[in-house]
Amino acid sequence: MLLPEIKEREYRFKLALRMVLPIFALVVAFIFHTFITSQNTLNTSFYVESILILVFSIYFIFYLIYKGFDTKITDSVSKAFTREYMYEYLKKEIKNSKEYTLILLSVDNLYEINSRYGIKIGDKVLFETLNWIAEFLKSKDIYNIPIGRIKGGDFIIGVYGNKNRYKTIIELMCLKSEDFKIDGIEIQISGAINDITFSKDIDYLIENLFELQNKIKNFKLTTNYIDEDINPNELEYNVINAIKRKNLVVYTQAVFEKESEVFKECSVKLKTEDERLLHQKNYMKILDKLRLMGDYDLMVLEKVIKMCIKSDGDKFAIQISPTSIRNFTVLTKIKEIFTKNECAKKRIILLLHEREYYPKIDKFNAILQQLRSLGILIAVDRLGSLHTSFLYFRDLDIDIVRLDTYYTRDNDERAYKNIVIGFNVMAHEKGLKTWVKMIESENCYTLTKETGVDYMQGRYLAPLEKNENYRS
């Protein structure tokens, strides 16, 4: 048992003792008074009953007090419902409702507020922000709604009706929050909304709200973005089944150095039993959740190795999760695969990126060097967008860096030309090759050639092709 749990038990016992003493004293006084006034007429049963009353009264008083302490339904900081109580509450509401909507509202800069102004100010921000949200909703005739704190600065609100009824209200709230301040501190609020047409499982609903929120933040989309989500239960089943059956489809797109094709990038879709294709944006998060990312990466690698065997010297680039590479079991299997397939040496490029910087960078670098010694080329993706990619570009010994598509996608101007040139110069000074994708027009192709980038890819140069030539 942890020390906080021990101290909490001590605190509860002492408080319960202080609460029970007056009641216990009244019972004792009543028994003593009866004994004094009726001593001559009392029989043996009185003494037995008195002892039993004392014992059971003490037991039930302590039991009720402890149960009372165990039932905590409000968060001590924000005064919203606790996560546990909110989940139970919402499960009942969803079960009994034909239409029900969940709203996620988050104080995005809570960490910064806690760091700059202290956690007491952060607590005040949470409390007053929640009151501001409640007052705003009241102004829209939305009263007595359940609000629960899920984690940090994230709150879930449950309301009756479908999401279309509340979309505009939440968008307006997020807009109005741009002018919202507490003690001169700017509060950044973001939100997302979904209803039980997506799923009646509370866990799936809340996970989906966070996914929607991230997509809105990252891609500046509106809350209309996902109306075509696959049912999460069905999606999980299809992903597990596709991994078990190793049922996937590989698409390739040629990558060019000047006018010559140098390798192909592979993109993967999983195939369901009824021949439908699942896109990566739908299933990648499921792989992480179900701890199947390592199995998936090995499955893709084995497929691409077969493509190497069946092709005439073609090279292939595949995306792989850095967590898979750092997994000892997966790493061992990757080594075994390349040891058994000498023909794949210098023909596979592993393309990796992640949002969180891996702190044991020397260990990570040593793993990558083991892979490079087997003839595997290592590339870091999304340079210029993810901070982690820039740090890996700086700290790791690799072969290729690929710039984020932000610098080429739909870009017919010269606004980013000097930035691309700068990245290109830095990479070449480290002895690395540079790579850009999403070249979709002649103008974009011309501008990119002027920057001196080594590898270019996009629909203007080559189409995305289904991998028909390497079927096993």
CSV table of C-alpha atoms in Angstrom, one decimal:
chain,number,residue,atom,x,y,z
A,1,MET,CA,0.0,0.0,0.0
A,2,LEU,CA,1.3,3.5,-0.9
A,3,LEU,CA,2.0,6.0,1.8
A,4,PRO,CA,-0.8,8.4,0.5
A,5,GLU,CA,-3.3,5.5,0.9
A,6,ILE,CA,-2.0,4.8,4.4
A,7,LYS,CA,-2.2,8.4,5.4
A,8,GLU,CA,-5.7,8.7,3.9
A,9,ARG,CA,-6.9,5.7,6.0
A,10,GLU,CA,-5.5,7.3,9.1
A,11,TYR,CA,-7.2,10.5,8.3
A,12,ARG,CA,-10.5,8.8,7.7
A,13,PHE,CA,-10.3,6.8,10.9
A,14,LYS,CA,-9.5,9.8,13.0
A,15,LEU,CA,-12.3,11.9,11.4
A,16,ALA,CA,-14.8,8.9,11.8
A,17,LEU,CA,-13.8,8.6,15.5
A,18,ARG,CA,-14.5,12.3,16.1
A,19,MET,CA,-17.9,12.0,14.4
A,20,VAL,CA,-18.9,8.8,16.2
A,21,LEU,CA,-18.0,9.8,19.7
A,22,PRO,CA,-21.1,12.1,20.4
A,23,ILE,CA,-23.4,9.3,19.2
A,24,PHE,CA,-21.6,6.7,21.2
A,25,ALA,CA,-21.7,8.9,24.3
A,26,LEU,CA,-25.5,9.3,23.9
A,27,VAL,CA,-26.0,5.6,23.7
A,28,VAL,CA,-23.8,5.0,26.7
A,29,ALA,CA,-25.6,7.7,28.7
A,30,PHE,CA,-29.0,6.2,27.8
A,31,ILE,CA,-27.9,2.8,28.9
A,32,PHE,CA,-26.3,4.1,32.1
A,33,HIS,CA,-29.4,6.2,33.0
A,34,THR,CA,-31.6,3.1,32.5
A,35,PHE,CA,-29.3,1.1,34.6
A,36,ILE,CA,-29.3,3.7,37.5
A,37,THR,CA,-33.1,4.3,37.5
A,38,SER,CA,-34.2,0.7,37.0
A,39,GLN,CA,-31.4,-1.3,38.5
A,40,ASN,CA,-33.6,-3.5,40.7
A,41,THR,CA,-36.0,-4.5,37.8
A,42,LEU,CA,-33.3,-5.2,35.1
A,43,ASN,CA,-32.7,-8.8,34.1
A,44,THR,CA,-29.7,-10.4,32.3
A,45,SER,CA,-31.1,-9.8,28.8
A,46,PHE,CA,-30.7,-6.1,29.3
A,47,TYR,CA,-26.9,-6.3,29.7
A,48,VAL,CA,-26.6,-8.6,26.6
A,49,GLU,CA,-28.8,-6.3,24.5
A,50,SER,CA,-26.9,-3.2,25.7
A,51,ILE,CA,-23.6,-4.7,24.7
A,52,LEU,CA,-24.9,-5.8,21.3
A,53,ILE,CA,-26.4,-2.3,20.7
A,54,LEU,CA,-23.1,-0.7,21.4
A,55,VAL,CA,-21.1,-3.1,19.2
A,56,PHE,CA,-23.5,-2.9,16.2
A,57,SER,CA,-24.0,0.9,16.5
A,58,ILE,CA,-20.2,1.4,16.4
A,59,TYR,CA,-19.8,-1.0,13.4
A,60,PHE,CA,-22.6,0.6,11.3
A,61,ILE,CA,-21.6,4.1,12.1
A,62,PHE,CA,-18.0,3.4,11.0
A,63,TYR,CA,-19.2,1.5,7.9
A,64,LEU,CA,-21.5,4.3,6.8
A,65,ILE,CA,-18.8,7.0,7.3
A,66,TYR,CA,-16.3,5.0,5.3
A,67,LYS,CA,-18.7,4.4,2.5
A,68,GLY,CA,-19.5,8.1,2.5
A,69,PHE,CA,-15.9,8.9,2.0
A,70,ASP,CA,-15.5,6.4,-0.8
A,71,THR,CA,-18.3,8.0,-2.8
A,72,LYS,CA,-16.7,11.1,-4.1
A,73,ILE,CA,-18.4,12.4,-7.2
A,74,THR,CA,-16.8,15.9,-7.7
A,75,ASP,CA,-13.3,16.9,-8.6
A,76,SER,CA,-11.8,19.0,-5.8
A,77,VAL,CA,-10.2,21.5,-8.1
A,78,SER,CA,-12.8,22.3,-10.8
A,79,LYS,CA,-15.9,21.1,-8.9
A,80,ALA,CA,-16.9,19.1,-12.0
A,81,PHE,CA,-17.8,15.5,-11.8
A,82,THR,CA,-14.9,13.0,-11.3
A,83,ARG,CA,-14.0,10.9,-14.3
A,84,GLU,CA,-15.3,7.7,-12.7
A,85,TYR,CA,-18.6,9.2,-11.8
A,86,MET,CA,-19.0,10.9,-15.2
A,87,TYR,CA,-18.4,7.7,-17.0
A,88,GLU,CA,-21.1,5.9,-15.0
A,89,TYR,CA,-23.5,8.8,-15.4
A,90,LEU,CA,-23.0,9.0,-19.1
A,91,LYS,CA,-23.4,5.2,-19.6
A,92,LYS,CA,-26.8,5.4,-18.0
A,93,GLU,CA,-27.8,8.4,-20.1
A,94,ILE,CA,-26.7,6.9,-23.3
A,95,LYS,CA,-28.4,3.6,-22.6
A,96,ASN,CA,-31.7,5.4,-22.0
A,97,SER,CA,-31.5,8.0,-24.8
A,98,LYS,CA,-32.2,7.7,-28.5
A,99,GLU,CA,-30.2,10.9,-29.2
A,100,TYR,CA,-27.3,12.0,-27.0
A,101,THR,CA,-24.3,14.2,-27.7
A,102,LEU,CA,-20.9,14.4,-26.0
A,103,ILE,CA,-18.8,17.6,-26.1
A,104,LEU,CA,-15.1,17.9,-25.4
A,105,LEU,CA,-13.8,21.2,-24.2
A,106,SER,CA,-10.1,21.7,-23.3
A,107,VAL,CA,-8.0,24.4,-21.8
A,108,ASP,CA,-5.1,23.9,-24.2
A,109,ASN,CA,-2.6,26.1,-22.4
A,110,LEU,CA,-3.1,24.7,-18.9
A,111,TYR,CA,0.5,23.3,-18.8
A,112,GLU,CA,1.9,26.7,-19.7
A,113,ILE,CA,-0.2,28.4,-17.1
A,114,ASN,CA,0.9,26.0,-14.4
A,115,SER,CA,4.5,26.4,-15.4
A,116,ARG,CA,4.5,30.2,-15.6
A,117,TYR,CA,2.1,31.2,-12.9
A,118,GLY,CA,2.0,28.2,-10.5
A,119,ILE,CA,-0.5,25.4,-10.0
A,120,LYS,CA,-2.7,27.4,-7.7
A,121,ILE,CA,-3.4,29.8,-10.5
A,122,GLY,CA,-3.9,26.8,-12.8
A,123,ASP,CA,-6.5,25.5,-10.4
A,124,LYS,CA,-8.2,28.8,-10.3
A,125,VAL,CA,-8.2,28.9,-14.1
A,126,LEU,CA,-9.9,25.5,-14.3
A,127,PHE,CA,-12.6,26.5,-11.8
A,128,GLU,CA,-13.4,29.8,-13.4
A,129,THR,CA,-13.2,28.4,-16.9
A,130,LEU,CA,-15.7,25.8,-16.1
A,131,ASN,CA,-18.0,28.5,-14.6
A,132,TRP,CA,-17.6,30.6,-17.8
A,133,ILE,CA,-18.5,27.6,-19.9
A,134,ALA,CA,-21.6,26.9,-17.8
A,135,GLU,CA,-22.7,30.6,-18.0
A,136,PHE,CA,-22.2,30.6,-21.8
A,137,LEU,CA,-24.3,27.5,-22.2
A,138,LYS,CA,-27.0,29.0,-19.9
A,139,SER,CA,-27.1,32.0,-22.2
A,140,LYS,CA,-28.1,29.5,-25.0
A,141,ASP,CA,-30.8,27.9,-22.8
A,142,ILE,CA,-28.8,24.8,-21.9
A,143,TYR,CA,-29.2,24.2,-18.2
A,144,ASN,CA,-28.2,21.6,-15.6
A,145,ILE,CA,-25.8,19.7,-17.8
A,146,PRO,CA,-23.4,17.1,-16.5
A,147,ILE,CA,-19.8,18.2,-16.8
A,148,GLY,CA,-16.9,15.9,-15.9
A,149,ARG,CA,-13.1,16.4,-15.8
A,150,ILE,CA,-11.5,13.7,-17.7
A,151,LYS,CA,-7.8,14.7,-17.3
A,152,GLY,CA,-5.8,17.9,-17.0
A,153,GLY,CA,-7.7,20.6,-18.6
A,154,ASP,CA,-10.1,18.3,-20.6
A,155,PHE,CA,-13.8,18.4,-19.8
A,156,ILE,CA,-16.7,16.3,-21.1
A,157,ILE,CA,-20.2,17.6,-21.3
A,158,GLY,CA,-23.3,15.5,-22.0
A,159,VAL,CA,-26.4,16.9,-23.6
A,160,TYR,CA,-29.6,15.4,-25.0
A,161,GLY,CA,-30.1,15.6,-28.8
A,162,ASN,CA,-27.9,15.0,-31.8
A,163,LYS,CA,-24.7,16.9,-32.5
A,164,ASN,CA,-26.2,19.1,-35.3
A,165,ARG,CA,-28.2,20.9,-32.6
A,166,TYR,CA,-25.0,22.0,-30.7
A,167,LYS,CA,-22.3,22.4,-33.4
A,168,THR,CA,-22.8,26.1,-34.0
A,169,ILE,CA,-23.0,26.8,-30.3
A,170,ILE,CA,-19.7,25.1,-29.6
A,171,GLU,CA,-18.0,26.8,-32.5
A,172,LEU,CA,-19.3,30.1,-31.2
A,173,MET,CA,-18.0,29.3,-27.7
A,174,CYS,CA,-14.5,28.5,-29.0
A,175,LEU,CA,-14.5,31.8,-31.0
A,176,LYS,CA,-15.6,33.8,-28.0
A,177,SER,CA,-13.0,32.2,-25.8
A,178,GLU,CA,-10.3,34.0,-27.8
A,179,ASP,CA,-11.1,37.1,-25.7
A,180,PHE,CA,-11.5,35.2,-22.5
A,181,LYS,CA,-9.0,36.0,-19.8
A,182,ILE,CA,-8.6,35.3,-16.1
A,183,ASP,CA,-6.5,37.8,-14.1
A,184,GLY,CA,-5.1,39.0,-17.4
A,185,ILE,CA,-4.1,35.4,-18.4
A,186,GLU,CA,-5.2,34.3,-21.9
A,187,ILE,CA,-7.2,31.1,-21.9
A,188,GLN,CA,-7.1,29.0,-25.0
A,189,ILE,CA,-10.1,26.7,-25.4
A,190,SER,CA,-10.7,24.1,-28.1
A,191,GLY,CA,-13.5,21.7,-28.6
A,192,ALA,CA,-14.9,18.7,-30.4
A,193,ILE,CA,-18.4,17.2,-30.7
A,194,ASN,CA,-19.9,13.8,-31.5
A,195,ASP,CA,-23.0,11.8,-30.7
A,196,ILE,CA,-24.1,8.3,-30.2
A,197,THR,CA,-24.7,7.7,-34.0
A,198,PHE,CA,-20.9,7.1,-34.0
A,199,SER,CA,-21.0,4.5,-31.1
A,200,LYS,CA,-22.9,3.9,-27.9
A,201,ASP,CA,-19.7,2.8,-26.2
A,202,ILE,CA,-18.5,5.6,-23.9
A,203,ASP,CA,-14.8,4.7,-24.2
A,204,TYR,CA,-15.0,4.9,-28.1
A,205,LEU,CA,-16.9,8.1,-28.0
A,206,ILE,CA,-14.5,9.9,-25.8
A,207,GLU,CA,-11.4,8.6,-27.7
A,208,ASN,CA,-13.0,9.8,-30.9
A,209,LEU,CA,-13.6,13.2,-29.4
A,210,PHE,CA,-9.8,13.5,-28.7
A,211,GLU,CA,-9.0,12.4,-32.2
A,212,LEU,CA,-11.4,14.9,-33.7
A,213,GLN,CA,-9.9,17.6,-31.5
A,214,ASN,CA,-6.3,16.7,-32.7
A,215,LYS,CA,-7.4,16.8,-36.3
A,216,ILE,CA,-9.0,20.2,-35.8
A,217,LYS,CA,-5.8,21.5,-34.2
A,218,ASN,CA,-3.4,20.0,-36.7
A,219,PHE,CA,-5.2,20.5,-39.9
A,220,LYS,CA,-7.5,23.5,-39.0
A,221,LEU,CA,-10.6,21.5,-39.9
A,222,THR,CA,-14.1,22.2,-38.7
A,223,THR,CA,-16.1,20.0,-36.6
A,224,ASN,CA,-17.8,18.8,-39.8
A,225,TYR,CA,-14.7,16.7,-40.6
A,226,ILE,CA,-15.7,13.2,-39.6
A,227,ASP,CA,-19.2,12.1,-40.5
A,228,GLU,CA,-17.9,9.0,-42.3
A,229,ASP,CA,-16.1,7.3,-39.4
A,230,ILE,CA,-16.3,3.5,-39.3
A,231,ASN,CA,-18.0,1.9,-36.4
A,232,PRO,CA,-15.1,1.4,-33.8
A,233,ASN,CA,-16.1,-2.1,-32.9
A,234,GLU,CA,-16.2,-3.1,-36.5
A,235,LEU,CA,-12.9,-1.3,-37.2
A,236,GLU,CA,-11.1,-3.1,-34.4
A,237,TYR,CA,-12.4,-6.5,-35.6
A,238,ASN,CA,-11.3,-5.8,-39.2
A,239,VAL,CA,-7.9,-4.7,-38.1
A,240,ILE,CA,-7.3,-7.7,-35.9
A,241,ASN,CA,-8.6,-10.0,-38.6
A,242,ALA,CA,-6.4,-8.4,-41.3
A,243,ILE,CA,-3.3,-8.7,-39.2
A,244,LYS,CA,-4.0,-12.4,-38.4
A,245,ARG,CA,-4.6,-13.2,-42.1
A,246,LYS,CA,-1.8,-10.9,-43.2
A,247,ASN,CA,-4.3,-9.4,-45.7
A,248,LEU,CA,-3.0,-6.1,-47.0
A,249,VAL,CA,-2.6,-4.2,-50.3
A,250,VAL,CA,0.5,-2.3,-51.1
A,251,TYR,CA,0.5,0.7,-53.4
A,252,THR,CA,3.7,2.2,-54.7
A,253,GLN,CA,4.8,5.6,-56.1
A,254,ALA,CA,8.0,6.2,-57.9
A,255,VAL,CA,10.6,8.6,-56.5
A,256,PHE,CA,13.0,10.3,-58.9
A,257,GLU,CA,16.5,11.7,-58.8
A,258,LYS,CA,16.6,14.2,-61.6
A,259,GLU,CA,14.9,12.2,-64.4
A,260,SER,CA,15.7,8.7,-63.2
A,261,GLU,CA,13.6,6.6,-60.9
A,262,VAL,CA,15.6,5.6,-57.8
A,263,PHE,CA,13.1,3.8,-55.6
A,264,LYS,CA,9.4,3.4,-54.8
A,265,GLU,CA,7.6,4.5,-51.7
A,266,CYS,CA,5.1,2.0,-50.4
A,267,SER,CA,1.7,2.9,-48.8
A,268,VAL,CA,-0.3,0.1,-47.2
A,269,LYS,CA,-4.0,-0.5,-46.8
A,270,LEU,CA,-5.5,-3.4,-44.9
A,271,LYS,CA,-8.2,-5.5,-46.5
A,272,THR,CA,-11.3,-6.7,-44.8
A,273,GLU,CA,-13.0,-10.1,-45.3
A,274,ASP,CA,-15.5,-8.5,-47.6
A,275,GLU,CA,-12.7,-6.9,-49.7
A,276,ARG,CA,-13.0,-3.4,-48.4
A,277,LEU,CA,-9.8,-1.4,-47.9
A,278,LEU,CA,-8.9,0.4,-44.7
A,279,HIS,CA,-6.8,3.5,-45.0
A,280,GLN,CA,-3.9,4.2,-42.7
A,281,LYS,CA,-5.5,7.2,-41.1
A,282,ASN,CA,-8.3,5.0,-39.9
A,283,TYR,CA,-6.3,2.0,-38.5
A,284,MET,CA,-2.9,3.3,-37.2
A,285,LYS,CA,-4.3,4.5,-33.9
A,286,ILE,CA,-6.1,1.1,-33.5
A,287,LEU,CA,-2.8,-0.6,-34.0
A,288,ASP,CA,-1.3,1.4,-31.1
A,289,LYS,CA,-4.3,0.8,-28.9
A,290,LEU,CA,-4.3,-3.0,-29.4
A,291,ARG,CA,-0.5,-3.3,-29.2
A,292,LEU,CA,-0.3,-4.6,-32.7
A,293,MET,CA,2.1,-2.1,-34.2
A,294,GLY,CA,5.1,-4.4,-34.1
A,295,ASP,CA,3.1,-7.2,-35.8
A,296,TYR,CA,1.9,-4.8,-38.4
A,297,ASP,CA,5.4,-3.4,-39.2
A,298,LEU,CA,6.8,-6.9,-39.5
A,299,MET,CA,4.0,-8.0,-41.8
A,300,VAL,CA,4.6,-5.0,-44.1
A,301,LEU,CA,8.4,-5.6,-44.0
A,302,GLU,CA,7.9,-9.3,-45.0
A,303,LYS,CA,5.6,-8.3,-47.8
A,304,VAL,CA,8.1,-5.8,-49.2
A,305,ILE,CA,11.0,-8.3,-48.9
A,306,LYS,CA,8.9,-10.6,-51.1
A,307,MET,CA,8.5,-7.7,-53.6
A,308,CYS,CA,12.3,-7.3,-53.6
A,309,ILE,CA,12.8,-11.0,-54.4
A,310,LYS,CA,10.3,-10.9,-57.2
A,311,SER,CA,11.5,-7.6,-58.7
A,312,ASP,CA,14.6,-6.8,-60.8
A,313,GLY,CA,16.6,-4.6,-58.4
A,314,ASP,CA,13.8,-2.3,-57.4
A,315,LYS,CA,14.2,-0.4,-54.1
A,316,PHE,CA,11.4,0.3,-51.7
A,317,ALA,CA,10.7,2.8,-48.9
A,318,ILE,CA,8.3,1.9,-46.1
A,319,GLN,CA,7.1,3.7,-43.0
A,320,ILE,CA,7.9,2.0,-39.7
A,321,SER,CA,7.1,3.0,-36.2
A,322,PRO,CA,10.2,3.9,-34.1
A,323,THR,CA,8.7,2.1,-31.2
A,324,SER,CA,8.8,-1.1,-33.2
A,325,ILE,CA,12.5,-0.6,-33.9
A,326,ARG,CA,13.2,-0.1,-30.2
A,327,ASN,CA,11.3,-3.2,-29.3
A,328,PHE,CA,13.9,-6.0,-28.8
A,329,THR,CA,11.6,-8.8,-30.1
A,330,VAL,CA,10.7,-6.9,-33.3
A,331,LEU,CA,14.3,-5.8,-33.8
A,332,THR,CA,15.5,-9.4,-33.5
A,333,LYS,CA,13.0,-10.5,-36.1
A,334,ILE,CA,14.0,-7.7,-38.5
A,335,LYS,CA,17.6,-8.8,-38.2
A,336,GLU,CA,16.6,-12.4,-38.9
A,337,ILE,CA,14.6,-11.3,-42.0
A,338,PHE,CA,17.5,-9.4,-43.5
A,339,THR,CA,20.0,-12.1,-42.6
A,340,LYS,CA,18.0,-14.7,-44.5
A,341,ASN,CA,17.4,-12.3,-47.5
A,342,GLU,CA,20.7,-11.0,-48.8
A,343,CYS,CA,19.0,-9.7,-51.9
A,344,ALA,CA,17.2,-7.1,-49.8
A,345,LYS,CA,20.4,-5.3,-48.8
A,346,LYS,CA,20.6,-1.7,-49.9
A,347,ARG,CA,17.1,-2.0,-51.3
A,348,ILE,CA,14.9,-1.1,-48.3
A,349,ILE,CA,14.5,2.3,-46.8
A,350,LEU,CA,12.8,2.6,-43.4
A,351,LEU,CA,11.0,5.9,-43.0
A,352,LEU,CA,10.3,7.0,-39.4
A,353,HIS,CA,8.9,9.9,-37.5
A,354,GLU,CA,7.3,10.4,-34.1
A,355,ARG,CA,6.0,13.4,-32.1
A,356,GLU,CA,7.8,12.7,-28.8
A,357,TYR,CA,11.6,12.8,-28.7
A,358,TYR,CA,13.1,9.6,-27.4
A,359,PRO,CA,15.4,10.7,-24.6
A,360,LYS,CA,17.9,7.7,-24.8
A,361,ILE,CA,19.1,9.0,-28.1
A,362,ASP,CA,22.5,7.2,-27.9
A,363,LYS,CA,20.7,3.8,-27.5
A,364,PHE,CA,18.3,4.7,-30.4
A,365,ASN,CA,21.2,5.7,-32.6
A,366,ALA,CA,23.0,2.4,-31.8
A,367,ILE,CA,20.0,0.4,-32.9
A,368,LEU,CA,19.8,2.3,-36.1
A,369,GLN,CA,23.5,1.6,-36.8
A,370,GLN,CA,22.8,-2.1,-36.3
A,371,LEU,CA,20.1,-1.9,-39.0
A,372,ARG,CA,22.4,0.2,-41.3
A,373,SER,CA,25.1,-2.5,-40.9
A,374,LEU,CA,22.6,-5.0,-42.4
A,375,GLY,CA,22.2,-2.8,-45.5
A,376,ILE,CA,19.0,-0.9,-44.5
A,377,LEU,CA,18.8,2.8,-45.2
A,378,ILE,CA,17.2,5.0,-42.6
A,379,ALA,CA,15.2,8.1,-43.4
A,380,VAL,CA,13.6,10.7,-41.1
A,381,ASP,CA,10.2,12.1,-42.2
A,382,ARG,CA,8.4,15.4,-41.7
A,383,LEU,CA,11.4,17.6,-41.3
A,384,GLY,CA,10.4,21.2,-40.9
A,385,SER,CA,7.1,20.3,-39.3
A,386,LEU,CA,7.7,18.1,-36.3
A,387,HIS,CA,10.2,19.4,-33.7
A,388,THR,CA,11.2,15.8,-33.0
A,389,SER,CA,12.2,15.2,-36.7
A,390,PHE,CA,14.6,18.2,-36.6
A,391,LEU,CA,16.2,16.8,-33.4
A,392,TYR,CA,16.6,13.4,-34.9
A,393,PHE,CA,18.0,15.0,-38.0
A,394,ARG,CA,20.5,16.7,-35.7
A,395,ASP,CA,21.3,13.8,-33.4
A,396,LEU,CA,21.0,10.5,-35.4
A,397,ASP,CA,23.3,9.0,-38.0
A,398,ILE,CA,20.9,8.4,-40.9
A,399,ASP,CA,20.9,8.5,-44.7
A,400,ILE,CA,17.9,10.5,-45.9
A,401,VAL,CA,15.6,13.3,-44.6
A,402,ARG,CA,12.2,14.0,-46.1
A,403,LEU,CA,10.7,17.5,-45.8
A,404,ASP,CA,7.1,17.9,-44.6
A,405,THR,CA,4.5,18.2,-47.4
A,406,TYR,CA,3.6,21.6,-46.1
A,407,TYR,CA,6.5,23.1,-48.2
A,408,THR,CA,5.3,21.6,-51.5
A,409,ARG,CA,1.6,20.6,-51.3
A,410,ASP,CA,-0.5,23.0,-53.3
A,411,ASN,CA,2.3,25.5,-53.3
A,412,ASP,CA,2.7,27.4,-56.5
A,413,GLU,CA,4.6,30.3,-55.0
A,414,ARG,CA,8.1,30.9,-53.9
A,415,ALA,CA,7.3,31.6,-50.3
A,416,TYR,CA,9.1,28.5,-49.0
A,417,LYS,CA,11.8,28.2,-51.6
A,418,ASN,CA,14.6,29.6,-49.3
A,419,ILE,CA,13.5,27.4,-46.4
A,420,VAL,CA,13.7,24.3,-48.6
A,421,ILE,CA,17.1,25.5,-49.8
A,422,GLY,CA,18.3,25.9,-46.2
A,423,PHE,CA,17.2,22.4,-45.1
A,424,ASN,CA,18.9,21.1,-48.3
A,425,VAL,CA,22.2,22.8,-47.5
A,426,MET,CA,22.1,21.5,-43.9
A,427,ALA,CA,21.4,18.0,-45.0
A,428,HIS,CA,24.1,17.9,-47.6
A,429,GLU,CA,26.6,19.2,-45.1
A,430,LYS,CA,25.8,16.2,-43.0
A,431,GLY,CA,26.2,13.9,-46.0
A,432,LEU,CA,22.4,13.2,-46.2
A,433,LYS,CA,20.1,13.0,-49.2
A,434,THR,CA,17.0,15.2,-49.3
A,435,TRP,CA,13.5,14.1,-50.4
A,436,VAL,CA,10.2,15.9,-51.0
A,437,LYS,CA,6.8,14.6,-52.0
A,438,MET,CA,3.4,15.9,-53.1
A,439,ILE,CA,4.7,17.6,-56.2
A,440,GLU,CA,1.4,18.0,-58.0
A,441,SER,CA,2.1,20.6,-60.7
A,442,GLU,CA,4.7,21.7,-63.2
A,443,ASN,CA,5.3,25.0,-61.4
A,444,CYS,CA,5.9,23.1,-58.1
A,445,TYR,CA,8.3,20.7,-59.9
A,446,THR,CA,10.2,23.6,-61.4
A,447,LEU,CA,10.6,25.4,-58.1
A,448,THR,CA,11.7,22.2,-56.3
A,449,LYS,CA,14.4,21.5,-58.9
A,450,GLU,CA,15.8,25.0,-58.3
A,451,THR,CA,16.2,24.2,-54.6
A,452,GLY,CA,18.7,21.3,-55.3
A,453,VAL,CA,16.7,18.6,-53.5
A,454,ASP,CA,17.9,15.1,-54.4
A,455,TYR,CA,14.7,13.1,-54.5
A,456,MET,CA,11.3,14.2,-55.8
A,457,GLN,CA,7.9,12.5,-55.7
A,458,GLY,CA,4.3,13.3,-56.6
A,459,ARG,CA,1.4,12.8,-58.9
A,460,TYR,CA,2.9,15.2,-61.4
A,461,LEU,CA,5.9,12.8,-61.8
A,462,ALA,CA,4.2,9.4,-61.3
A,463,PRO,CA,0.9,8.0,-60.3
A,464,LEU,CA,0.1,5.8,-57.3
A,465,GLU,CA,0.0,2.2,-58.5
A,466,LYS,CA,-1.5,-0.9,-57.0
A,467,ASN,CA,1.2,-3.5,-56.4
A,468,GLU,CA,0.1,-6.1,-58.9
A,469,ASN,CA,3.5,-7.1,-60.2
A,470,TYR,CA,4.8,-8.6,-56.9
A,471,ARG,CA,1.9,-10.8,-55.9
A,472,SER,CA,3.0,-13.9,-54.0
